Amino acid sequence: DQQVKQNSPSLSVQEGRISILNCDYTNSMFDYFLWYKKYPAEGPTFLISISSIKDKNEDGRFTVFLNKSAKHLSLHIVPSQPGDSAVYFCAAPGRYGGSQGNLIFGKGTKLSVKP
Amino acid sequence: NAGVTQTPKFQVLKTGQSMTLQCAQDMNHNSMYWYRQDPGMGLRLIYYSASEGTTDKGEVPNGYNVSRLNKREFSLRLESAAPSQTSVYFCASRDRGGVYNEQFFGPGTRLTVL
């Protein structure tokens, strides 16, 4: 049972335009979400997070929106740059280890930003 | 400040061979984790260590053992490698504090079992 779903394996956008990456979840008890970015041959790096009590969090070109009624969150990148080309993972708290526990990851969306 | 380091970067094993994947962090973090990532999949938790001296199973622990040698180091051992363990292995760590479970990842070990 996949609790965090990223249904788009890939996304291609033009440089300067907006990139929108989507994530759906099934567990209404998640109290926060994170987005990670991963370049080839590197480990994931933390990008941005959002608490379940908020509907928006912004950090520079990156904004995450949370729609709790739809159990949906999205990551907006504006404007998109070629260096944003990477795999983006949506993540939520896992059930192992309580507050020190793991993260549940979606399958990822590969973003390609074309010059 | 190197963050989370992993060795080796690449490894090829034959079925039945054993090996240990090493992980170390220099951020004085309490919790450490081992994940595996398979093609088209998200990362899945193998084992974790909430603090020095403790280890617990995660989602996919079968075929693996771990050791939390000290606060810095957390190793993953494959006693008898199987082709199903071909994967990319990531070690991660986090501090005890903080609202969000922001974890810091190493660069990964790409393991192939023939």
PDB file of C-alpha atoms in Angstrom, chain B residues 4-77:
ATOM      1  CA  VAL B   4      27.422  11.776   5.465  1.00  0.00           C
ATOM      2  CA  THR B   5      30.022   9.609   3.764  1.00  0.00           C
ATOM      3  CA  GLN B   6      29.596   6.090   2.413  1.00  0.00           C
ATOM      4  CA  THR B   7      32.077   3.483   1.252  1.00  0.00           C
ATOM      5  CA  PRO B   8      32.402   1.883  -1.175  1.00  0.00           C
ATOM      6  CA  LYS B   9      30.702   3.818  -4.006  1.00  0.00           C
ATOM      7  CA  PHE B  10      30.368   0.715  -6.174  1.00  0.00           C
ATOM      8  CA  GLN B  11      30.541  -3.010  -5.470  1.00  0.00           C
ATOM      9  CA  VAL B  12      29.944  -6.186  -7.450  1.00  0.00           C
ATOM     10  CA  LEU B  13      29.377  -9.401  -5.496  1.00  0.00           C
ATOM     11  CA  LYS B  14      28.658 -12.972  -6.401  1.00  0.00           C
ATOM     12  CA  THR B  15      25.644 -14.709  -4.897  1.00  0.00           C
ATOM     13  CA  GLY B  16      26.506 -15.922  -1.403  1.00  0.00           C
ATOM     14  CA  GLN B  17      29.338 -13.497  -0.774  1.00  0.00           C
ATOM     15  CA  SER B  18      29.235 -11.181   2.200  1.00  0.00           C
ATOM     16  CA  MET B  19      30.150  -7.536   2.572  1.00  0.00           C
ATOM     17  CA  THR B  20      29.750  -4.547   4.834  1.00  0.00           C
ATOM     18  CA  LEU B  21      28.678  -1.107   3.691  1.00  0.00           C
ATOM     19  CA  GLN B  22      30.178   1.669   5.775  1.00  0.00           C
ATOM     20  CA  CYS B  23      28.536   4.943   6.725  1.00  0.00           C
ATOM     21  CA  ALA B  24      29.828   7.807   8.839  1.00  0.00           C
ATOM     22  CA  GLN B  25      28.493  11.265   9.667  1.00  0.00           C
ATOM     23  CA  ASP B  26      30.335  14.201  11.190  1.00  0.00           C
ATOM     24  CA  MET B  27      27.306  16.301  12.175  1.00  0.00           C
ATOM     25  CA  ASN B  28      26.954  14.802  15.671  1.00  0.00           C
ATOM     26  CA  HIS B  29      23.535  13.450  14.737  1.00  0.00           C
ATOM     27  CA  ASN B  30      21.776  10.986  16.986  1.00  0.00           C
ATOM     28  CA  SER B  31      19.701   9.038  14.457  1.00  0.00           C
ATOM     29  CA  MET B  32      20.960   7.137  11.450  1.00  0.00           C
ATOM     30  CA  TYR B  33      19.190   5.160   8.742  1.00  0.00           C
ATOM     31  CA  TRP B  34      19.806   2.737   5.909  1.00  0.00           C
ATOM     32  CA  TYR B  35      17.545   2.888   2.841  1.00  0.00           C
ATOM     33  CA  ARG B  36      17.578   1.071  -0.462  1.00  0.00           C
ATOM     34  CA  GLN B  37      16.353   2.435  -3.762  1.00  0.00           C
ATOM     35  CA  ASP B  38      15.313   0.171  -6.595  1.00  0.00           C
ATOM     36  CA  PRO B  39      14.518   1.338 -10.157  1.00  0.00           C
ATOM     37  CA  GLY B  40      11.203   3.183 -10.327  1.00  0.00           C
ATOM     38  CA  MET B  41      10.782   2.983  -6.570  1.00  0.00           C
ATOM     39  CA  GLY B  42      11.047   5.389  -3.709  1.00  0.00           C
ATOM     40  CA  LEU B  43      13.537   4.811  -0.935  1.00  0.00           C
ATOM     41  CA  ARG B  44      12.611   2.046   1.496  1.00  0.00           C
ATOM     42  CA  LEU B  45      13.899   1.783   5.060  1.00  0.00           C
ATOM     43  CA  ILE B  46      16.049  -1.255   5.886  1.00  0.00           C
ATOM     44  CA  TYR B  47      17.188  -0.501   9.444  1.00  0.00           C
ATOM     45  CA  TYR B  48      17.531   2.526  11.630  1.00  0.00           C
ATOM     46  CA  SER B  49      19.287   3.566  14.812  1.00  0.00           C
ATOM     47  CA  ALA B  50      17.500   6.156  16.926  1.00  0.00           C
ATOM     48  CA  SER B  51      20.581   6.665  19.085  1.00  0.00           C
ATOM     49  CA  GLU B  52      23.981   5.176  19.790  1.00  0.00           C
ATOM     50  CA  GLY B  53      23.581   1.620  21.044  1.00  0.00           C
ATOM     51  CA  THR B  54      20.143   0.977  19.581  1.00  0.00           C
ATOM     52  CA  THR B  55      19.054  -0.470  16.248  1.00  0.00           C
ATOM     53  CA  ASP B  56      15.656  -1.464  14.894  1.00  0.00           C
ATOM     54  CA  LYS B  57      14.199  -3.070  11.806  1.00  0.00           C
ATOM     55  CA  GLY B  58      12.537  -1.057   9.115  1.00  0.00           C
ATOM     56  CA  GLU B  59      10.314  -2.020   6.211  1.00  0.00           C
ATOM     57  CA  VAL B  60      12.686  -4.420   4.399  1.00  0.00           C
ATOM     58  CA  PRO B  61      15.208  -5.856   6.910  1.00  0.00           C
ATOM     59  CA  ASN B  62      15.454  -9.447   5.681  1.00  0.00           C
ATOM     60  CA  GLY B  63      18.962 -10.444   4.597  1.00  0.00           C
ATOM     61  CA  TYR B  64      20.647  -7.544   6.393  1.00  0.00           C
ATOM     62  CA  ASN B  65      22.244  -6.789   9.742  1.00  0.00           C
ATOM     63  CA  VAL B  66      23.467  -3.492  11.138  1.00  0.00           C
ATOM     64  CA  SER B  67      25.887  -2.198  13.729  1.00  0.00           C
ATOM     65  CA  ARG B  68      25.883   1.218  15.338  1.00  0.00           C
ATOM     66  CA  LEU B  69      29.555   1.218  16.169  1.00  0.00           C
ATOM     67  CA  ASN B  70      29.520   4.644  17.813  1.00  0.00           C
ATOM     68  CA  LYS B  71      27.658   7.889  17.356  1.00  0.00           C
ATOM     69  CA  ARG B  72      29.365   8.576  14.017  1.00  0.00           C
ATOM     70  CA  GLU B  73      29.233   5.192  12.312  1.00  0.00           C
ATOM     71  CA  PHE B  74      26.409   2.903  11.194  1.00  0.00           C
ATOM     72  CA  SER B  75      27.285  -0.114   9.056  1.00  0.00           C
ATOM     73  CA  LEU B  76      25.072  -2.421   6.999  1.00  0.00           C
ATOM     74  CA  ARG B  77      26.085  -6.045   6.478  1.00  0.00           C
TER      75      ARG B  77
END
